[in-house]
Tab-separated table of C-alpha atoms and ligand atoms in Angstrom:
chain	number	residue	atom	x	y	z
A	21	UNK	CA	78.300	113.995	42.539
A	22	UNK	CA	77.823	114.368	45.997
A	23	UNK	CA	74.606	116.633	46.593
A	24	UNK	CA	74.481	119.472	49.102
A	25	UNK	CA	72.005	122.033	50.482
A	26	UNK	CA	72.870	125.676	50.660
A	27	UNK	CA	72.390	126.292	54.172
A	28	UNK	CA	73.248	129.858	56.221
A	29	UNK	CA	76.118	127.645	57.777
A	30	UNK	CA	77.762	126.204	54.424
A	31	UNK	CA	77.078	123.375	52.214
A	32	UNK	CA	74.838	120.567	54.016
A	33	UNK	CA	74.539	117.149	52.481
A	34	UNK	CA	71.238	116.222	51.671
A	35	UNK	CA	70.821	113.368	53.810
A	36	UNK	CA	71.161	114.925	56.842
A	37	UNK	CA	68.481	117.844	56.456
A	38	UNK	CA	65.754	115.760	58.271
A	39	UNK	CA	62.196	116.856	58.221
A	40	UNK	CA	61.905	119.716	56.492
A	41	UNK	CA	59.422	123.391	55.941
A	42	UNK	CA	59.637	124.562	53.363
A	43	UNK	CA	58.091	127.984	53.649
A	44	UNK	CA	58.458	129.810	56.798
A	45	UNK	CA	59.879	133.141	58.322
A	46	UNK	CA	62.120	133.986	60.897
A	47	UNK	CA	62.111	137.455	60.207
A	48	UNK	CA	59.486	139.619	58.354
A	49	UNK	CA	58.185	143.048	57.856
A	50	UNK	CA	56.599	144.338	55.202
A	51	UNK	CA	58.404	147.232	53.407
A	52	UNK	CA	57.614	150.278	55.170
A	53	UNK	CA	57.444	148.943	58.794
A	54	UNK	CA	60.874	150.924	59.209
A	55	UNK	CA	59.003	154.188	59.329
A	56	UNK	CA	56.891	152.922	62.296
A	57	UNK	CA	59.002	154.485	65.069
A	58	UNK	CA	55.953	153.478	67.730
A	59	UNK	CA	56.923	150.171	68.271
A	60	UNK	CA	59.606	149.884	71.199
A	61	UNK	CA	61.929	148.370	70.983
A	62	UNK	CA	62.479	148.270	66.633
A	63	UNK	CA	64.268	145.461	66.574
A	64	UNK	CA	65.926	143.754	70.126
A	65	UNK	CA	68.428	141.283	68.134
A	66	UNK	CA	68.817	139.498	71.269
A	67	UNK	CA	65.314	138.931	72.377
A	68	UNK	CA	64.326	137.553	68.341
A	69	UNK	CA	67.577	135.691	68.624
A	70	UNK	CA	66.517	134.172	72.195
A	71	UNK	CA	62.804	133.032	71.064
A	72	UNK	CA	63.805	131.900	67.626
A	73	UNK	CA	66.464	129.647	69.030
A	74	UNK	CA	64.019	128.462	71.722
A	75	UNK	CA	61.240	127.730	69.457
A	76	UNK	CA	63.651	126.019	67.112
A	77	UNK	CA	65.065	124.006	69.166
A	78	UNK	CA	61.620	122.385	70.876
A	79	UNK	CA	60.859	121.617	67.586
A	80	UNK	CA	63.927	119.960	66.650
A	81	UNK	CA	63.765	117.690	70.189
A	82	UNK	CA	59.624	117.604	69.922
A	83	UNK	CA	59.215	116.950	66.071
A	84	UNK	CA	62.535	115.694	64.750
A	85	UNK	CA	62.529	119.084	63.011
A	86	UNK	CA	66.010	119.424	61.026
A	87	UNK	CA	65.271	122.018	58.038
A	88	UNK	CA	63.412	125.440	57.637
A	89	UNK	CA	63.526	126.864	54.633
A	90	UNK	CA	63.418	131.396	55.304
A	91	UNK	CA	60.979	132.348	52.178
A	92	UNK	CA	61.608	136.300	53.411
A	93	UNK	CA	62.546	137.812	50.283
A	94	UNK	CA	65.194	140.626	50.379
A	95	UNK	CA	62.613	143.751	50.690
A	96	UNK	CA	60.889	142.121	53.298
A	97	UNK	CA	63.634	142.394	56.106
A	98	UNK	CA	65.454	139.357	55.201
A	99	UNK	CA	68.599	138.863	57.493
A	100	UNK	CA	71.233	136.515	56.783
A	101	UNK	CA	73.520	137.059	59.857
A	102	UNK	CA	70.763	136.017	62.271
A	103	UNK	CA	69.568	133.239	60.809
A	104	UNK	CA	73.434	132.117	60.882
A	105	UNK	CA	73.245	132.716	64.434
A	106	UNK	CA	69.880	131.326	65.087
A	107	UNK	CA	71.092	128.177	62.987
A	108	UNK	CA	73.851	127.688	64.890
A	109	UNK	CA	72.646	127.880	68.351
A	110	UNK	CA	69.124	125.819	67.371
A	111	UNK	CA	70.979	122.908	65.648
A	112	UNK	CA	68.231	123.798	62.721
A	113	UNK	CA	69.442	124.051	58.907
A	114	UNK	CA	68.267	127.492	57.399
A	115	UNK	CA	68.110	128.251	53.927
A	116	UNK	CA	67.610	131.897	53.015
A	117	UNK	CA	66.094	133.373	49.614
A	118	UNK	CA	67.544	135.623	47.388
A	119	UNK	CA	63.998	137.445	45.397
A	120	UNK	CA	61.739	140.807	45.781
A	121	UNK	CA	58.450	140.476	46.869
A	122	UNK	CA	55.461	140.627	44.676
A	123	UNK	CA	54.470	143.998	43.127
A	124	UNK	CA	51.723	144.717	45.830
A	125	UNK	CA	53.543	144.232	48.957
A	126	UNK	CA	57.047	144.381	48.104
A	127	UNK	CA	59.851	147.208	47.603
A	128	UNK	CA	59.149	148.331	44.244
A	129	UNK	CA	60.886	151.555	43.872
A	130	UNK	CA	64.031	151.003	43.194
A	131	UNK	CA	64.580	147.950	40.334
A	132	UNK	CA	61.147	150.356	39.334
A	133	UNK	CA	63.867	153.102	39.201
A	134	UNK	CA	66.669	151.476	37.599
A	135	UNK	CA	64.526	149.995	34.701
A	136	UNK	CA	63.728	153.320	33.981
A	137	UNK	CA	68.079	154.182	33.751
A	138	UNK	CA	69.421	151.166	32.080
A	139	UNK	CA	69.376	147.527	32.396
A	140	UNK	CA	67.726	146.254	35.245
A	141	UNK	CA	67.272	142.235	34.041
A	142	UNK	CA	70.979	142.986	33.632
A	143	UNK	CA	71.741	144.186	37.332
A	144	UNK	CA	68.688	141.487	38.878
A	145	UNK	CA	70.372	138.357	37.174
A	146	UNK	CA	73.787	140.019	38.650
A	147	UNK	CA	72.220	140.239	41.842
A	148	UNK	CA	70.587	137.517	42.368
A	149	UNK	CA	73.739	135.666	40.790
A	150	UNK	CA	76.044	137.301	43.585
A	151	UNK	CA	73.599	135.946	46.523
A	152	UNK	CA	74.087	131.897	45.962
A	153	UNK	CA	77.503	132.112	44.348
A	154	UNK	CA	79.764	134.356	46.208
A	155	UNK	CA	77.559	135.629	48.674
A	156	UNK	CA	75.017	138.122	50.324
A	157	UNK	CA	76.088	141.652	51.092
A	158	UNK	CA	79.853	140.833	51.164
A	159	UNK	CA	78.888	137.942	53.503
A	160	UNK	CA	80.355	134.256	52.397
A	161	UNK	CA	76.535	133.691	53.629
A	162	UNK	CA	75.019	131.973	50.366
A	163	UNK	CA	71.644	132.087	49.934
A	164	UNK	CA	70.099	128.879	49.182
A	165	UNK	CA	67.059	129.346	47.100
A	166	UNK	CA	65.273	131.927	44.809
A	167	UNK	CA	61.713	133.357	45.919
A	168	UNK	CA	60.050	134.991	43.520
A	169	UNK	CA	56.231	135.866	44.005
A	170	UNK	CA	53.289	137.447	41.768
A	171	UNK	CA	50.028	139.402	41.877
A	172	UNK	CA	46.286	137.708	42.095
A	173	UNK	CA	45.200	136.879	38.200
A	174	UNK	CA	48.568	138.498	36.764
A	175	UNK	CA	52.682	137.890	36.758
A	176	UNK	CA	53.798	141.987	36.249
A	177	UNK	CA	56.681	143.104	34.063
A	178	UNK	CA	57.951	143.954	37.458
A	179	UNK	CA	57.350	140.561	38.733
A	180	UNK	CA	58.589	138.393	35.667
A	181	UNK	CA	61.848	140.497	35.821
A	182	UNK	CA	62.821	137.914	39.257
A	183	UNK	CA	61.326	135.156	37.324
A	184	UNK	CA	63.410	134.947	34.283
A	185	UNK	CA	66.527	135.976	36.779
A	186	UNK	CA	66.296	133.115	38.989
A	187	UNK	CA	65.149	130.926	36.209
A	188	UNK	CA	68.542	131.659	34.474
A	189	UNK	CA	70.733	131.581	37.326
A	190	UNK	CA	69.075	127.924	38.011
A	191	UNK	CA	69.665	126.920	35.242
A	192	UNK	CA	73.418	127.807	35.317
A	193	UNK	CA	73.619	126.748	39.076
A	194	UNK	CA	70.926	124.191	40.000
A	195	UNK	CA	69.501	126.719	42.549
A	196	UNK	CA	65.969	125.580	43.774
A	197	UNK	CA	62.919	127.877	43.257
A	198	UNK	CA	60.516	128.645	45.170
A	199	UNK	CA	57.189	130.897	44.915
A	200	UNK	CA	54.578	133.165	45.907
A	201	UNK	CA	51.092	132.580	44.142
A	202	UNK	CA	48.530	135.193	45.285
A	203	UNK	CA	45.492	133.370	46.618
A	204	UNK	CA	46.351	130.348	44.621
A	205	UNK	CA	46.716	132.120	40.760
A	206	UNK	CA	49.313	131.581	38.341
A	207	UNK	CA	50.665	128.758	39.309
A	208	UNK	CA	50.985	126.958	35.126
A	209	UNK	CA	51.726	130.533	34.048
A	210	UNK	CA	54.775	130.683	36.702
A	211	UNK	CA	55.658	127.261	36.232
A	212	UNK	CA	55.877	127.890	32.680
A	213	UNK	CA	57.865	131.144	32.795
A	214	UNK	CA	60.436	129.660	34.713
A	215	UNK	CA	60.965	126.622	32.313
A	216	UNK	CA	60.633	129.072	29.363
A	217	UNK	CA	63.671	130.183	31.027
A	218	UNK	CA	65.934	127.604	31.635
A	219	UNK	CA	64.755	126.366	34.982
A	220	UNK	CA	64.337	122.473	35.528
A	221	UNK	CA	60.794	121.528	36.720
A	222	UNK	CA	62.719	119.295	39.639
A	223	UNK	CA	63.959	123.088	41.118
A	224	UNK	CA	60.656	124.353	40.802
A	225	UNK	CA	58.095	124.307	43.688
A	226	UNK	CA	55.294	126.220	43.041
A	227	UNK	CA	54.102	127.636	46.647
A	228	UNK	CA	50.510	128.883	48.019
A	229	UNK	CA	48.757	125.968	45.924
A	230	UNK	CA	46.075	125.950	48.876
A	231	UNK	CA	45.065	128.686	48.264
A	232	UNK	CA	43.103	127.041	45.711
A	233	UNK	CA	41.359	124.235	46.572
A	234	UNK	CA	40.519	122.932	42.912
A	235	UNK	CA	42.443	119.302	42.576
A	236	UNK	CA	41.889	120.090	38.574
A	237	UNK	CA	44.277	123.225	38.983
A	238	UNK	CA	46.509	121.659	41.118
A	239	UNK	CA	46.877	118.521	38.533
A	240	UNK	CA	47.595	121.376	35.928
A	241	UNK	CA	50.340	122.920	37.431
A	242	UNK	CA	51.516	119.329	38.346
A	243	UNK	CA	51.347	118.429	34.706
A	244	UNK	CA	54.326	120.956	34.479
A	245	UNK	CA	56.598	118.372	36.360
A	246	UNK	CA	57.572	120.580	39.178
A	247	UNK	CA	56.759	120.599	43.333
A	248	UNK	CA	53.984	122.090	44.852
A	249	UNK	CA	53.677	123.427	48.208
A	250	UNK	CA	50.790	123.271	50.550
A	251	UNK	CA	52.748	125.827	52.556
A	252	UNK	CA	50.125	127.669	54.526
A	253	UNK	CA	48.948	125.137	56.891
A	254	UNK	CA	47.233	127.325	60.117
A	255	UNK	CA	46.202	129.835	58.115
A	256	UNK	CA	42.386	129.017	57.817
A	257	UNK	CA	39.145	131.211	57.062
A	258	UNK	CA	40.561	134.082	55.271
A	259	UNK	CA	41.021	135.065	51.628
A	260	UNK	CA	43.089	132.654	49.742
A	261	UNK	CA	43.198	130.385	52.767
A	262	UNK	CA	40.467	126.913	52.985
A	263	UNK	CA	40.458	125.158	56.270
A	264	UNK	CA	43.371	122.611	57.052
A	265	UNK	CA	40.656	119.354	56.308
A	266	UNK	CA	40.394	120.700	53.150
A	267	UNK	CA	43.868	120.880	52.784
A	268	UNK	CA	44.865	117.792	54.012
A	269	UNK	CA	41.595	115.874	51.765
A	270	UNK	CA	43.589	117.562	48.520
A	271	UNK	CA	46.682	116.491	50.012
A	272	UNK	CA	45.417	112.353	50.117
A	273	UNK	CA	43.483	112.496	47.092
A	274	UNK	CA	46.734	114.058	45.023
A	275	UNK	CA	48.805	111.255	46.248
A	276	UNK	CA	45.869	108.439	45.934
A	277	UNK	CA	46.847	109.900	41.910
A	278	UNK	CA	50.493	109.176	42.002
A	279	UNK	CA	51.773	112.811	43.184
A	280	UNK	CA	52.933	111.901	46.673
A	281	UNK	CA	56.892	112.814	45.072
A	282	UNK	CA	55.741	116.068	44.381
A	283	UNK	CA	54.170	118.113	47.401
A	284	UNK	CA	55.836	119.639	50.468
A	285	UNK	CA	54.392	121.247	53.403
A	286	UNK	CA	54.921	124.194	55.305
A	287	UNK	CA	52.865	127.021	57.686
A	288	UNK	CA	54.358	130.031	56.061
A	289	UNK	CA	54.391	131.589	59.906
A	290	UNK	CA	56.262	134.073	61.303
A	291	UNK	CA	58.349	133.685	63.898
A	292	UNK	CA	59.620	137.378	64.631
A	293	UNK	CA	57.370	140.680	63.044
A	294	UNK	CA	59.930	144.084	62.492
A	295	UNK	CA	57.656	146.613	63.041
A	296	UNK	CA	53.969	146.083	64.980
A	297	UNK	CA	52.793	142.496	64.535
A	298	UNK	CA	49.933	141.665	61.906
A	299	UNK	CA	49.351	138.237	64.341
A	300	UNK	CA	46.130	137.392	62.663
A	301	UNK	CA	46.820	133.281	63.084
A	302	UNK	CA	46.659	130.836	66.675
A	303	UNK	CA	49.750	130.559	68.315
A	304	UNK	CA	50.377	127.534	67.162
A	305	UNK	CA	50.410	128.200	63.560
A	306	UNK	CA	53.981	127.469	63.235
A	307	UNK	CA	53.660	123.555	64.698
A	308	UNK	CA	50.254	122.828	62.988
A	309	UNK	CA	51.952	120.609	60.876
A	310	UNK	CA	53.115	118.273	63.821
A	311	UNK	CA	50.562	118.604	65.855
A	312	UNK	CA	47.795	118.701	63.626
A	313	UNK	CA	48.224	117.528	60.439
A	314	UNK	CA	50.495	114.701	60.018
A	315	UNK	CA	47.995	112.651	62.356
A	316	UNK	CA	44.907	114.096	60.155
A	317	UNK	CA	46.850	112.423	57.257
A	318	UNK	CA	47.240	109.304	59.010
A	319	UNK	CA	43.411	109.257	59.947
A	320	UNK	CA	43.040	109.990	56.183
A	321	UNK	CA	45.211	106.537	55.543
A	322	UNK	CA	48.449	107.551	54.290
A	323	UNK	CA	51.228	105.555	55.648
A	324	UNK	CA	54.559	107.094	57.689
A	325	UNK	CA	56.144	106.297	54.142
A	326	UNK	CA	53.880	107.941	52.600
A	327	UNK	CA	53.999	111.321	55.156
A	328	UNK	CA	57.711	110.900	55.135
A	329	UNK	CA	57.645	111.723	51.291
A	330	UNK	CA	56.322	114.611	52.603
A	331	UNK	CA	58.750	115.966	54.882
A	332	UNK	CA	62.025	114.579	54.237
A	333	UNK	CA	62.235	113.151	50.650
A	334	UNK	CA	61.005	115.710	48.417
A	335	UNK	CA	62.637	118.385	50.544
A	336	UNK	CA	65.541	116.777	49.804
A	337	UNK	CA	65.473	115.605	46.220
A	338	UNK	CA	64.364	119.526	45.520
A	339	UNK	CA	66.520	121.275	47.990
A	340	UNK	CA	70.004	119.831	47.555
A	341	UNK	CA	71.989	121.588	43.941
A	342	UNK	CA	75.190	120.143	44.052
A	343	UNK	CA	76.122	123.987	44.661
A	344	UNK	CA	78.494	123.392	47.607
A	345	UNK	CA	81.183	121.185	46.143
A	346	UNK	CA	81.202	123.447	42.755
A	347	UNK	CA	81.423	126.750	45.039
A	348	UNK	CA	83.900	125.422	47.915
A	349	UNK	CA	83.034	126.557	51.358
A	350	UNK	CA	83.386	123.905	54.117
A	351	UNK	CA	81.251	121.106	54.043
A	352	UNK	CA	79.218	119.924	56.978
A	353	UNK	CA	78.334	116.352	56.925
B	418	ZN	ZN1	55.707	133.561	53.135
């Protein structure tokens, strides 16, 4: 069977996604920022159209960019319409989540609410369903992986409610998963609770890994058999986040081990804020990667085969489901 990514544009086959992040962010704002009537203007759809595109573009003729993968979970001002747009005009593949936010930062109040009426595992798997079969908010836009996130030291009843939702659904649908560690905890538990539940480790990529800079903990979570993502790349000297060296010395000494098939990279940056920006990184966090770090890793002595692994084969053995030709939708080769 053919295999296909679930982009905002329809299904994309996997060879042509390119060089691929696999945690970034278009659009974000943290639940809340809606209430913030200082900012002026809110939100200028043209102007975060305008410098999305723009940015997108110089990286697909600078980089060879052809992939982003939007982590912004559906609390956090997720917007499927614009990234169709901002797909379209950029020539960049987007895949958008479908997946709350972890307890502390996310929209908690209502699936809070409706656990406390009836069935919400019932109405989450439903929802989450919905967003990569049919699609989101009576949109044919599919989402094209789950993000699901948890708390420093703990996954919460809240938070395991996503887990064994997208879990399930993957397992029905071959939807990758991706996730949220907090400062670089939980990643065996999560990785566990999402095979518990059906998921296959190969649709797993456990994300935030540097924020912990132990190789022992990163072997465990390999051990699991899933991805991990060194996703934060420019984000240095604050909690949860080592400097890039450090990153990229974890990085060579995991594949020196055999695990060059199973880590991706990303910056986790934001492109556009909703409400005042929280622009605590350089900006050029969200190039680091090409600027920066693939010629650290060559310094370090991995090959171009070896970085390629990186950025275009594992995004591509863990991004494309097969979903497309089971769900119809027109096919862009
Ligand atoms: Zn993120």
């Amino acid at each position: 069977m053919s295999q296909y990514a679930a982009t905002v544009c329809g299904p994309v086959s996997k060879e042509k996604l390119g060089r691929t992040l696999v945690h970034e962010h278009v659009l974000f704002g943290y639940p809340g920022c809606q209430g913030d009537v200082t900012c002026a203007p809110r939100f200028d759809r043209e102007a975060i159209i305008e410098r999305s595109v723009e940015k997108l573009v110089r990286f697909r003729q600078t980089y060879g960019l052809g992939t982003i993968v939007d982590a912004t979970p559906n609390d956090c001002g997720r917007n499927p319409e614009l990234l169709m747009e901002i797909s379209k005009q950029s020539g960049i593949s987007i895949l958008c989540s479908s997946g709350y936010y972890y307890e502390g930062e996310g929209a908690t109040a209502y699936y809070r609410f409706r656990a406390l009426l009836g069935d919400a595992d019932k109405e989450i798997h439903e929802m989450m369903k919905t967003e990569v079969t049919e699609g989101i908010a009576g949109t044919d836009i599919k989402a094209g992986v789950f993000k699901v996130a948890s708390s420093k030291n703990v996954i919460t009843d809240y938070e395991r409610r996503f887990f064994r939702a997208a879990a399930m659904v993957s397992a029905e649908t071959g939807t990758p998963i991706i996730t949220h560690t907090q400062e670089g905890t939980m990643g065996p538990e999560q990785a566990d609770l999402l095979i518990e539940n059906g998921a296959d480790p190969n649709k797993i990529m456990i994300g935030h890994i540097d924020g912990n800079t132990d190789l022992r903990y990163h072997m465990k979570v390999l051990e699991r058999g899933v991805f991990i993502g060194f996703d934060r790349f420019g984000l240095e000297g604050f909690t949860g986040s080592p400097s890039d060296a450090i990153r990229v010395a974890c990085i060579v000494a995991l594949v020196r081990s055999g695990y060059g098939s199973r880590i991706m990279l990303s910056h986790d940056s934001i492109y556009n804020w909703i409400g005042k920006p929280l622009d605590v990184t350089k900006p050029t966090h969200s190039e680091t990667i090409f600027v920066n770090t693939v010629p650290a890793l060559r310094d370090a002595g991995l090959t171009d085969d070896e970085i390629d692994t990186l950025l275009v084969q594992n995004p591509q053995r863990f991004l494309a489901s097969g979903i497309g030709s089971q769900h119809g939708g027109t096919v862009f080769e």
